[in-house]
Amino acid sequence: MRSKFDQELERLNEELIEMGNLIESRIEAAVSALVNQDVELATRVANGDKEVNDKERDIEDLCLKLILQQQPVARDLRLISSALKMITDMERIGDQAADISELTIRMANEKYFKELIDIPQMAEATIYMVRESINAFVNRDVDKAVEIIYYDDKVDKLFDMVKNELIEYIRDQKYSSEQSVDFILIAKYFERIGDHAQNIAEWVYYAITGEHFSWS
Amino acid sequence: MRSKFDQELERLNEELIEMGNLIESRIEAAVSALVNQDVELATRVANGDKEVNDKERDIEDLCLKLILQQQPVARDLRLISSALKMITDMERIGDQAADISELTIRMANEKYFKELIDIPQMAEATIYMVRESINAFVNRDVDKAVEIIYYDDKVDKLFDMVKNELIEYIRDQKYSSEQSVDFILIAKYFERIGDHAQNIAEWVYYAITGEHFSWS
C-alpha cells in the first residue's frame, strides 16, 4: 500500500515537472515572439494553452485519486493539496503569457523605439523562479523555496525600472505614448508571472514545513 | 433517451446562468471595491474565485458526461462544446476581477485624483455583455449574440478614452504618474473582460449557427 502511494507521489512529481516545462516554454516563447516581433509564434502562444489545461486536469485527477484512495494525512496530504494550489498558479502564468502575446501581435507592425533589455530579464527571472520552485517541491528543499520567494523582489524591481523609464518617455513625448503604455502592460504581465511563481514557492514552503511562510 | 438529454441540456443552461451570475457579481464587487476603496471587499474578490472554479468544474463534468453518455451530434454537440469554451472565458473574467482588486488594495491609501466615471461604465458594459451572451445561449438567440459581439466596441472605446486621458495626466505631471499607470492597468483589465465577454458571444454564435462569426 505504502509503496504504491510513493509511486503515485513520484508520478505527481514527474507531472509537475512536465507542467513546469510547459509553462517555462510558454514564457520563453512569449518573450521570444515579443523581442523578434514573431507574429506566428505569438499567435501560437495566444491561442494555445490547451496543453497546459490538459496537464492541469491530469494532475488534479491524480491528486484527487490519491486523496480519495489513500486518505493521506499530515505531510502527505499537505504535499498533495499544495500541488493542487501550485497548478492553479501555473495555469495563471500560462494565461499571462497569452496576454503578452496578444499585445505582441498588436504591436507587430510598429518599430520598437529601443532594444528590449529589462523585459527579457524579467522573463528570465520568472522562468528561473518557476523551474526552481518546482525543483524545491520535488526535492523537498525548503531553503530553495525561501530563495525563490525572495527572488521575486528582482522581478518587482525590474518592473519598477521599466515603468519609471516608460513614464519618462511618455512625459518627454519623444516616442509613441501608445507604445510606452503597451510596454508597461507587458512588463506588468511579467510582474504578475513573478507573483504567481512566488505563490508557487510559498506553497512549496507550506508543503514541506506545515507553516505558511511569513516575511521576517 | 431524448427527453433525458433535453433535461440535461436544460440543467446545462441553468448551470451556465449560475456561473454567469457569479462572474457578474465578481465584476460588480471589483468595481464597487475600487470606487469606494473598500479593502475588505477587494480582498474577498482577490482571494475568492473558488466558487467560480467549482462551478466551472461542475459544468465541465456535466458536459463530458453528456458527450460520453449521449454521443450527441451536429447542433447538440456544438452546444456542449461551445459551453466548454464559454466557461473558460468566464473563468478568465473572474481572474481579471481578482487582478483589479489586487490593484485596488495597493491603492487603498491613496486619494484618487478624480472621481471615477469611465471605468465604472466599462464595468457596467462588460456585465451587460456577460449576462446577455449567456441569455443568447439559453434562448438560442443569434441576433443577441451578434449584438454583444459588436457591443465590445463600446468597451474598447472607453478604454482608449481612459488611456488617452491618463497619458495626458502623465505628461502634465499634475497628478501622480504612479496612480495614472495603475488606472491604465485597471482599465486594461476591464478591456480584457470585454474581450472575453465578446469571445463568449462568438461561441454562442457558433453554437447556434454552426459557423464561426466573421466581421463584415
Tab-separated table of C-alpha atoms in Angstrom:
chain	number	residue	atom	x	y	z
A	1	MET	CA	0.000	0.000	0.000
A	2	ARG	CA	2.628	2.434	1.116
A	3	SER	CA	4.886	1.633	-1.800
A	4	LYS	CA	2.054	2.178	-4.298
A	5	PHE	CA	1.424	5.554	-2.683
A	6	ASP	CA	5.086	6.506	-3.002
A	7	GLN	CA	4.987	5.538	-6.650
A	8	GLU	CA	1.984	7.769	-7.167
A	9	LEU	CA	3.697	10.634	-5.363
A	10	GLU	CA	6.662	10.113	-7.670
A	11	ARG	CA	4.304	10.334	-10.637
A	12	LEU	CA	2.931	13.565	-9.194
A	13	ASN	CA	6.494	14.957	-9.139
A	14	GLU	CA	7.005	13.996	-12.761
A	15	GLU	CA	3.718	15.524	-13.837
A	16	LEU	CA	4.531	18.761	-12.019
A	17	ILE	CA	7.932	18.909	-13.724
A	18	GLU	CA	6.235	18.394	-17.075
A	19	MET	CA	3.690	21.100	-16.386
A	20	GLY	CA	6.530	23.377	-15.247
A	21	ASN	CA	8.343	22.708	-18.516
A	22	LEU	CA	5.230	23.622	-20.491
A	23	ILE	CA	4.906	26.864	-18.543
A	24	GLU	CA	8.583	27.738	-18.968
A	25	SER	CA	8.252	27.114	-22.707
A	26	ARG	CA	5.280	29.448	-22.844
A	27	ILE	CA	7.169	32.240	-21.075
A	28	GLU	CA	10.182	31.674	-23.358
A	29	ALA	CA	8.008	31.673	-26.458
A	30	ALA	CA	6.151	34.802	-25.316
A	31	VAL	CA	9.351	36.777	-24.777
A	32	SER	CA	10.995	35.450	-27.938
A	33	ALA	CA	7.940	36.376	-30.019
A	34	LEU	CA	7.938	39.817	-28.403
A	35	VAL	CA	11.634	40.523	-28.985
A	36	ASN	CA	11.649	39.206	-32.551
A	37	GLN	CA	8.170	40.520	-33.415
A	38	ASP	CA	7.330	36.978	-34.459
A	39	VAL	CA	3.581	37.035	-35.076
A	40	GLU	CA	3.332	33.358	-35.900
A	41	LEU	CA	4.898	32.325	-32.598
A	42	ALA	CA	2.864	34.930	-30.690
A	43	THR	CA	-0.314	33.580	-32.266
A	44	ARG	CA	0.567	30.069	-31.106
A	45	VAL	CA	1.132	31.316	-27.549
A	46	ALA	CA	-2.044	33.410	-27.601
A	47	ASN	CA	-4.201	30.508	-28.762
A	48	GLY	CA	-2.558	27.513	-27.281
A	49	ASP	CA	-2.822	26.786	-23.649
A	50	LYS	CA	-4.749	23.576	-24.239
A	51	GLU	CA	-1.660	21.527	-23.362
A	52	VAL	CA	-1.323	23.386	-20.074
A	53	ASN	CA	-5.006	22.992	-19.278
A	54	ASP	CA	-4.904	19.282	-20.097
A	55	LYS	CA	-1.876	18.788	-17.884
A	56	GLU	CA	-3.554	20.728	-15.092
A	57	ARG	CA	-6.547	18.455	-15.396
A	58	ASP	CA	-4.380	15.308	-15.306
A	59	ILE	CA	-2.638	16.489	-12.154
A	60	GLU	CA	-5.918	17.398	-10.489
A	61	ASP	CA	-7.309	13.978	-11.272
A	62	LEU	CA	-4.183	12.317	-9.909
A	63	CYS	CA	-4.308	14.405	-6.716
A	64	LEU	CA	-7.991	13.713	-6.119
A	65	LYS	CA	-7.430	9.997	-6.731
A	66	LEU	CA	-4.570	9.993	-4.240
A	67	ILE	CA	-6.670	11.778	-1.624
A	68	LEU	CA	-9.700	9.529	-2.098
A	69	GLN	CA	-7.905	6.193	-2.367
A	70	GLN	CA	-5.059	6.669	0.068
A	71	GLN	CA	-6.584	9.085	2.567
A	72	PRO	CA	-3.196	10.571	3.342
A	73	VAL	CA	-2.622	12.635	6.478
A	74	ALA	CA	-0.196	15.279	7.707
A	75	ARG	CA	2.665	15.951	5.337
A	76	ASP	CA	1.464	13.670	2.535
A	77	LEU	CA	-1.892	15.423	2.492
A	78	ARG	CA	-0.134	18.782	2.558
A	79	LEU	CA	2.036	17.794	-0.404
A	80	ILE	CA	-0.993	16.891	-2.466
A	81	SER	CA	-3.110	19.882	-1.502
A	82	SER	CA	-0.146	22.177	-2.176
A	83	ALA	CA	0.296	20.615	-5.604
A	84	LEU	CA	-3.347	21.470	-6.332
A	85	LYS	CA	-2.631	25.116	-5.436
A	86	MET	CA	0.623	25.189	-7.403
A	87	ILE	CA	-1.017	24.139	-10.650
A	88	THR	CA	-3.592	26.921	-10.349
A	89	ASP	CA	-0.766	29.462	-10.221
A	90	MET	CA	0.993	27.688	-13.098
A	91	GLU	CA	-2.146	27.877	-15.208
A	92	ARG	CA	-2.442	31.604	-14.484
A	93	ILE	CA	1.141	32.054	-15.682
A	94	GLY	CA	0.150	30.400	-18.938
A	95	ASP	CA	-2.723	32.883	-19.247
A	96	GLN	CA	-0.384	35.845	-18.721
A	97	ALA	CA	1.888	34.520	-21.482
A	98	ALA	CA	-1.152	34.562	-23.774
A	99	ASP	CA	-1.936	38.149	-22.739
A	100	ILE	CA	1.629	39.203	-23.555
A	101	SER	CA	1.436	37.548	-26.954
A	102	GLU	CA	-1.807	39.297	-27.810
A	103	LEU	CA	-0.059	42.633	-27.286
A	104	THR	CA	2.896	41.356	-29.329
A	105	ILE	CA	0.533	40.660	-32.214
A	106	ARG	CA	-0.993	44.121	-31.948
A	107	MET	CA	2.439	45.774	-31.959
A	108	ALA	CA	3.760	43.627	-34.801
A	109	ASN	CA	3.862	46.430	-37.349
A	110	GLU	CA	5.416	49.078	-35.102
A	111	LYS	CA	9.133	49.603	-34.848
A	112	TYR	CA	10.108	49.407	-31.184
A	113	PHE	CA	11.705	52.632	-30.052
A	114	LYS	CA	14.539	50.828	-28.321
A	115	GLU	CA	16.087	47.430	-27.864
A	116	LEU	CA	14.345	45.400	-25.170
A	117	ILE	CA	16.675	44.623	-22.289
A	118	ASP	CA	14.844	44.737	-18.966
A	119	ILE	CA	11.739	42.876	-20.103
A	120	PRO	CA	13.732	39.815	-21.296
A	121	GLN	CA	15.484	39.912	-17.916
A	122	MET	CA	12.096	39.821	-16.221
A	123	ALA	CA	11.200	36.801	-18.352
A	124	GLU	CA	14.459	35.055	-17.491
A	125	ALA	CA	13.963	35.679	-13.780
A	126	THR	CA	10.422	34.284	-13.835
A	127	ILE	CA	11.495	31.190	-15.770
A	128	TYR	CA	14.144	30.566	-13.109
A	129	MET	CA	11.530	31.018	-10.379
A	130	VAL	CA	9.094	28.541	-11.934
A	131	ARG	CA	11.749	25.893	-12.525
A	132	GLU	CA	13.403	26.192	-9.139
A	133	SER	CA	10.189	26.320	-7.136
A	134	ILE	CA	9.087	23.045	-8.723
A	135	ASN	CA	12.530	21.563	-8.071
A	136	ALA	CA	12.170	22.694	-4.466
A	137	PHE	CA	8.891	20.768	-4.275
A	138	VAL	CA	10.334	17.638	-5.839
A	139	ASN	CA	13.430	17.709	-3.607
A	140	ARG	CA	11.543	18.930	-0.513
A	141	ASP	CA	14.091	21.742	-0.396
A	142	VAL	CA	12.783	24.447	1.937
A	143	ASP	CA	15.846	26.691	1.570
A	144	LYS	CA	15.373	26.794	-2.182
A	145	ALA	CA	11.685	27.640	-1.715
A	146	VAL	CA	12.638	30.580	0.517
A	147	GLU	CA	15.241	31.745	-2.007
A	148	ILE	CA	12.579	31.832	-4.718
A	149	ILE	CA	10.095	33.673	-2.514
A	150	TYR	CA	12.652	36.468	-2.076
A	151	TYR	CA	13.757	36.251	-5.708
A	152	ASP	CA	10.514	37.917	-6.762
A	153	ASP	CA	11.978	41.210	-5.453
A	154	LYS	CA	14.215	41.157	-8.501
A	155	VAL	CA	11.200	40.970	-10.825
A	156	ASP	CA	9.399	43.726	-8.914
A	157	LYS	CA	12.452	45.991	-9.125
A	158	LEU	CA	12.771	45.363	-12.855
A	159	PHE	CA	9.099	46.222	-13.275
A	160	ASP	CA	9.531	49.491	-11.383
A	161	MET	CA	12.549	50.370	-13.525
A	162	VAL	CA	10.700	49.654	-16.744
A	163	LYS	CA	7.630	51.524	-15.569
A	164	ASN	CA	9.555	54.608	-14.468
A	165	GLU	CA	11.558	54.695	-17.675
A	166	LEU	CA	8.375	54.466	-19.725
A	167	ILE	CA	6.696	57.188	-17.654
A	168	GLU	CA	9.648	59.416	-18.573
A	169	TYR	CA	9.179	58.548	-22.237
A	170	ILE	CA	5.515	59.487	-22.038
A	171	ARG	CA	6.453	62.797	-20.411
A	172	ASP	CA	9.171	63.596	-22.943
A	173	GLN	CA	6.832	62.861	-25.825
A	174	LYS	CA	9.908	61.692	-27.667
A	175	TYR	CA	8.391	58.312	-28.501
A	176	SER	CA	4.903	56.979	-29.091
A	177	SER	CA	2.963	57.038	-25.815
A	178	GLU	CA	0.806	54.230	-27.125
A	179	GLN	CA	3.855	52.024	-27.403
A	180	SER	CA	5.053	53.077	-23.953
A	181	VAL	CA	1.701	52.073	-22.487
A	182	ASP	CA	1.823	48.732	-24.299
A	183	PHE	CA	5.264	48.028	-22.854
A	184	ILE	CA	4.063	48.995	-19.373
A	185	LEU	CA	1.244	46.469	-19.781
A	186	ILE	CA	3.663	43.798	-20.991
A	187	ALA	CA	6.034	44.459	-18.092
A	188	LYS	CA	3.059	44.254	-15.737
A	189	TYR	CA	2.147	40.818	-17.114
A	190	PHE	CA	5.685	39.615	-16.445
A	191	GLU	CA	5.491	41.088	-12.954
A	192	ARG	CA	2.280	39.105	-12.404
A	193	ILE	CA	4.034	35.976	-13.633
A	194	GLY	CA	6.620	36.638	-10.915
A	195	ASP	CA	3.835	36.939	-8.327
A	196	HIS	CA	2.410	33.574	-9.340
A	197	ALA	CA	5.867	31.971	-9.301
A	198	GLN	CA	6.341	33.372	-5.809
A	199	ASN	CA	2.976	31.880	-4.809
A	200	ILE	CA	4.191	28.506	-6.082
A	201	ALA	CA	7.291	28.777	-3.877
A	202	GLU	CA	5.115	29.710	-0.894
A	203	TRP	CA	3.013	26.597	-1.449
A	204	VAL	CA	6.198	24.522	-1.560
A	205	TYR	CA	7.279	26.095	1.729
A	206	TYR	CA	3.925	25.168	3.257
A	207	ALA	CA	4.019	21.643	1.853
A	208	ILE	CA	7.372	20.957	3.477
A	209	THR	CA	7.124	22.856	6.760
A	210	GLY	CA	3.402	22.774	7.522
A	211	GLU	CA	3.507	26.510	8.143
A	212	HIS	CA	2.649	29.426	5.932
A	213	PHE	CA	5.671	31.498	5.025
A	214	SER	CA	5.914	34.760	6.949
A	215	TRP	CA	8.104	37.663	5.935
A	216	SER	CA	10.732	38.442	8.543
B	1	MET	CA	-33.455	8.825	-24.099
B	2	ARG	CA	-34.087	12.039	-25.929
B	3	SER	CA	-36.098	13.529	-23.092
B	4	LYS	CA	-33.368	12.750	-20.538
B	5	PHE	CA	-30.913	14.505	-22.828
B	6	ASP	CA	-33.123	17.566	-23.056
B	7	GLN	CA	-33.362	17.649	-19.290
B	8	GLU	CA	-29.586	17.569	-19.041
B	9	LEU	CA	-29.277	20.336	-21.610
B	10	GLU	CA	-31.717	22.346	-19.518
B	11	ARG	CA	-29.507	21.740	-16.489
B	12	LEU	CA	-26.541	22.952	-18.532
B	13	ASN	CA	-28.440	26.187	-19.220
B	14	GLU	CA	-29.137	26.650	-15.523
B	15	GLU	CA	-25.541	25.988	-14.543
B	16	LEU	CA	-24.301	28.480	-17.140
B	17	ILE	CA	-26.704	31.107	-15.820
B	18	GLU	CA	-25.440	30.460	-12.296
B	19	MET	CA	-21.828	30.724	-13.379
B	20	GLY	CA	-22.691	33.916	-15.253
B	21	ASN	CA	-24.270	35.323	-12.081
B	22	LEU	CA	-21.113	34.531	-10.121
B	23	ILE	CA	-18.996	36.289	-12.726
B	24	GLU	CA	-21.262	39.336	-12.842
B	25	SER	CA	-21.091	39.556	-9.044
B	26	ARG	CA	-17.301	39.465	-9.196
B	27	ILE	CA	-17.158	42.301	-11.731
B	28	GLU	CA	-19.665	44.316	-9.638
B	29	ALA	CA	-17.715	43.685	-6.451
B	30	ALA	CA	-14.409	44.574	-8.136
B	31	VAL	CA	-15.695	47.911	-9.402
B	32	SER	CA	-17.536	48.721	-6.163
B	33	ALA	CA	-14.410	47.977	-4.096
B	34	LEU	CA	-12.388	50.140	-6.488
B	35	VAL	CA	-14.752	53.114	-6.406
B	36	ASN	CA	-15.292	53.006	-2.643
B	37	GLN	CA	-11.707	51.995	-1.825
B	38	ASP	CA	-13.196	49.087	0.102
B	39	VAL	CA	-10.216	46.922	1.012
B	40	GLU	CA	-12.259	44.231	2.703
B	41	LEU	CA	-14.394	43.669	-0.384
B	42	ALA	CA	-11.353	43.863	-2.673
B	43	THR	CA	-9.609	41.237	-0.568
B	44	ARG	CA	-12.585	38.922	-0.934
B	45	VAL	CA	-12.545	39.359	-4.718
B	46	ALA	CA	-8.763	38.926	-4.886
B	47	ASN	CA	-8.820	35.691	-2.895
B	48	GLY	CA	-12.113	34.193	-3.772
B	49	ASP	CA	-12.638	32.589	-7.092
B	50	LYS	CA	-13.098	29.151	-5.593
B	51	GLU	CA	-16.852	29.343	-6.238
B	52	VAL	CA	-16.213	30.152	-9.892
B	53	ASN	CA	-13.672	27.363	-10.261
B	54	ASP	CA	-16.009	24.864	-8.606
B	55	LYS	CA	-18.835	25.880	-10.896
B	56	GLU	CA	-16.557	25.622	-13.913
B	57	ARG	CA	-15.644	22.103	-12.815
B	58	ASP	CA	-19.294	21.109	-12.362
B	59	ILE	CA	-20.150	22.331	-15.839
B	60	GLU	CA	-17.172	20.566	-17.386
B	61	ASP	CA	-18.175	17.326	-15.707
B	62	LEU	CA	-21.746	17.726	-16.913
B	63	CYS	CA	-20.596	18.451	-20.476
B	64	LEU	CA	-18.229	15.492	-20.569
B	65	LYS	CA	-20.933	13.223	-19.155
B	66	LEU	CA	-23.358	14.421	-21.820
B	67	ILE	CA	-20.833	13.811	-24.581
B	68	LEU	CA	-19.860	10.348	-23.329
B	69	GLN	CA	-23.314	9.063	-22.452
B	70	GLN	CA	-25.417	10.628	-25.170
B	71	GLN	CA	-22.923	10.871	-28.022
B	72	PRO	CA	-24.672	13.925	-29.420
B	73	VAL	CA	-24.082	15.079	-32.987
B	74	ALA	CA	-24.407	18.265	-35.006
B	75	ARG	CA	-26.015	21.128	-33.135
B	76	ASP	CA	-26.273	19.339	-29.789
B	77	LEU	CA	-22.570	18.558	-29.850
B	78	ARG	CA	-21.831	22.139	-30.852
B	79	LEU	CA	-23.900	23.460	-27.944
B	80	ILE	CA	-21.954	21.371	-25.485
B	81	SER	CA	-18.520	22.063	-26.911
B	82	SER	CA	-19.330	25.774	-27.060
B	83	ALA	CA	-20.370	25.689	-23.407
B	84	LEU	CA	-16.945	24.228	-22.596
B	85	LYS	CA	-15.297	27.177	-24.348
B	86	MET	CA	-17.625	29.740	-22.768
B	87	ILE	CA	-16.755	28.681	-19.235
B	88	THR	CA	-13.024	29.073	-19.941
B	89	ASP	CA	-13.641	32.703	-20.897
B	90	MET	CA	-15.878	33.161	-17.867
B	91	GLU	CA	-13.171	31.840	-15.593
B	92	ARG	CA	-10.666	34.243	-17.136
B	93	ILE	CA	-13.060	37.112	-16.385
B	94	GLY	CA	-13.061	36.023	-12.755
B	95	ASP	CA	-9.253	36.140	-12.781
B	96	GLN	CA	-9.250	39.672	-14.195
B	97	ALA	CA	-11.613	40.775	-11.415
B	98	ALA	CA	-9.041	39.437	-8.933
B	99	ASP	CA	-6.262	41.352	-10.712
B	100	ILE	CA	-8.288	44.573	-10.483
B	101	SER	CA	-8.907	44.031	-6.784
B	102	GLU	CA	-5.214	43.491	-6.078
B	103	LEU	CA	-4.527	46.932	-7.534
B	104	THR	CA	-7.438	48.336	-5.511
B	105	ILE	CA	-5.815	47.015	-2.350
B	106	ARG	CA	-2.478	48.568	-3.268
B	107	MET	CA	-4.094	51.946	-3.953
B	108	ALA	CA	-6.236	51.859	-0.814
B	109	ASN	CA	-4.348	54.599	0.992
B	110	GLU	CA	-4.062	56.987	-1.936
B	111	LYS	CA	-6.623	59.660	-2.617
B	112	TYR	CA	-7.832	59.267	-6.210
B	113	PHE	CA	-7.129	62.396	-8.198
B	114	LYS	CA	-10.585	62.422	-9.699
B	115	GLU	CA	-13.956	60.772	-9.486
B	116	LEU	CA	-14.117	57.550	-11.473
B	117	ILE	CA	-16.649	57.745	-14.282
B	118	ASP	CA	-15.432	55.898	-17.370
B	119	ILE	CA	-14.113	52.831	-15.565
B	120	PRO	CA	-17.460	52.086	-13.870
B	121	GLN	CA	-19.040	52.451	-17.316
B	122	MET	CA	-16.626	49.865	-18.640
B	123	ALA	CA	-17.635	47.561	-15.778
B	124	GLU	CA	-21.322	48.104	-16.492
B	125	ALA	CA	-20.860	47.379	-20.190
B	126	THR	CA	-18.985	44.132	-19.507
B	127	ILE	CA	-21.606	42.965	-17.014
B	128	TYR	CA	-24.263	43.531	-19.665
B	129	MET	CA	-22.174	41.590	-22.191
B	130	VAL	CA	-21.716	38.597	-19.898
B	131	ARG	CA	-25.382	38.426	-18.936
B	132	GLU	CA	-26.762	38.878	-22.426
B	133	SER	CA	-24.349	36.493	-24.116
B	134	ILE	CA	-25.421	33.739	-21.732
B	135	ASN	CA	-29.072	34.640	-22.308
B	136	ALA	CA	-28.363	34.411	-26.031
B	137	PHE	CA	-27.052	30.876	-25.483
B	138	VAL	CA	-30.010	29.815	-23.367
B	139	ASN	CA	-32.545	31.296	-25.808
B	140	ARG	CA	-30.572	30.275	-28.922
B	141	ASP	CA	-30.793	33.955	-29.921
B	142	VAL	CA	-28.281	34.585	-32.686
B	143	ASP	CA	-29.220	38.266	-33.119
B	144	LYS	CA	-28.479	38.917	-29.476
B	145	ALA	CA	-25.122	37.145	-29.806
B	146	VAL	CA	-24.201	39.385	-32.734
B	147	GLU	CA	-25.292	42.474	-30.795
B	148	ILE	CA	-22.942	41.514	-27.958
B	149	ILE	CA	-20.039	40.808	-30.304
B	150	TYR	CA	-20.310	44.378	-31.592
B	151	TYR	CA	-21.009	45.780	-28.123
B	152	ASP	CA	-17.365	45.223	-27.220
B	153	ASP	CA	-16.542	48.280	-29.371
B	154	LYS	CA	-18.048	50.363	-26.607
B	155	VAL	CA	-15.645	48.883	-24.047
B	156	ASP	CA	-12.682	49.347	-26.398
B	157	LYS	CA	-13.608	52.987	-26.977
B	158	LEU	CA	-13.939	53.618	-23.249
B	159	PHE	CA	-10.523	52.035	-22.736
B	160	ASP	CA	-8.957	54.285	-25.363
B	161	MET	CA	-10.568	57.347	-23.766
B	162	VAL	CA	-9.315	56.415	-20.306
B	163	LYS	CA	-5.857	55.576	-21.623
B	164	ASN	CA	-5.510	58.825	-23.576
B	165	GLU	CA	-6.731	60.893	-20.661
B	166	LEU	CA	-4.232	59.211	-18.351
B	167	ILE	CA	-1.403	59.676	-20.848
B	168	GLU	CA	-2.206	63.410	-20.732
B	169	TYR	CA	-2.067	63.327	-16.941
B	170	ILE	CA	1.333	61.671	-17.054
B	171	ARG	CA	2.561	64.344	-19.477
B	172	ASP	CA	1.173	67.234	-17.445
B	173	GLN	CA	2.761	65.883	-14.280
B	174	LYS	CA	-0.198	67.418	-12.491
B	175	TYR	CA	-1.079	64.167	-10.762
B	176	SER	CA	0.813	61.102	-9.585
B	177	SER	CA	2.081	59.165	-12.582
B	178	GLU	CA	2.092	56.015	-10.472
B	179	GLN	CA	-1.633	56.378	-9.960
B	180	SER	CA	-2.185	57.105	-13.646
B	181	VAL	CA	-0.355	53.895	-14.539
B	182	ASP	CA	-2.397	51.925	-12.019
B	183	PHE	CA	-5.612	53.240	-13.546
B	184	ILE	CA	-4.368	52.371	-17.034
B	185	LEU	CA	-3.749	48.815	-15.805
B	186	ILE	CA	-7.198	48.646	-14.213
B	187	ALA	CA	-8.851	49.945	-17.377
B	188	LYS	CA	-6.883	47.355	-19.362
B	189	TYR	CA	-8.213	44.560	-17.145
B	190	PHE	CA	-11.767	45.743	-17.812
B	191	GLU	CA	-10.984	45.893	-21.514
B	192	ARG	CA	-9.776	42.269	-21.311
B	193	ILE	CA	-13.019	41.339	-19.542
B	194	GLY	CA	-14.820	42.819	-22.549
B	195	ASP	CA	-12.684	40.678	-24.884
B	196	HIS	CA	-13.611	37.526	-23.008
B	197	ALA	CA	-17.296	38.500	-22.964
B	198	GLN	CA	-17.059	39.013	-26.713
B	199	ASN	CA	-15.475	35.562	-27.042
B	200	ILE	CA	-18.435	34.108	-25.142
B	201	ALA	CA	-20.842	35.737	-27.595
B	202	GLU	CA	-18.799	34.369	-30.522
B	203	TRP	CA	-19.073	30.851	-29.069
B	204	VAL	CA	-22.831	31.346	-28.757
B	205	TYR	CA	-22.961	32.403	-32.402
B	206	TYR	CA	-21.058	29.259	-33.368
B	207	ALA	CA	-23.230	27.028	-31.183
B	208	ILE	CA	-26.390	28.258	-32.883
B	209	THR	CA	-25.280	28.726	-36.480
B	210	GLY	CA	-22.511	26.159	-36.872
B	211	GLU	CA	-20.298	28.851	-38.350
B	212	HIS	CA	-17.620	30.997	-36.821
B	213	PHE	CA	-18.583	34.637	-36.694
B	214	SER	CA	-16.886	36.761	-39.334
B	215	TRP	CA	-16.691	40.536	-39.218
B	216	SER	CA	-18.456	42.167	-42.119
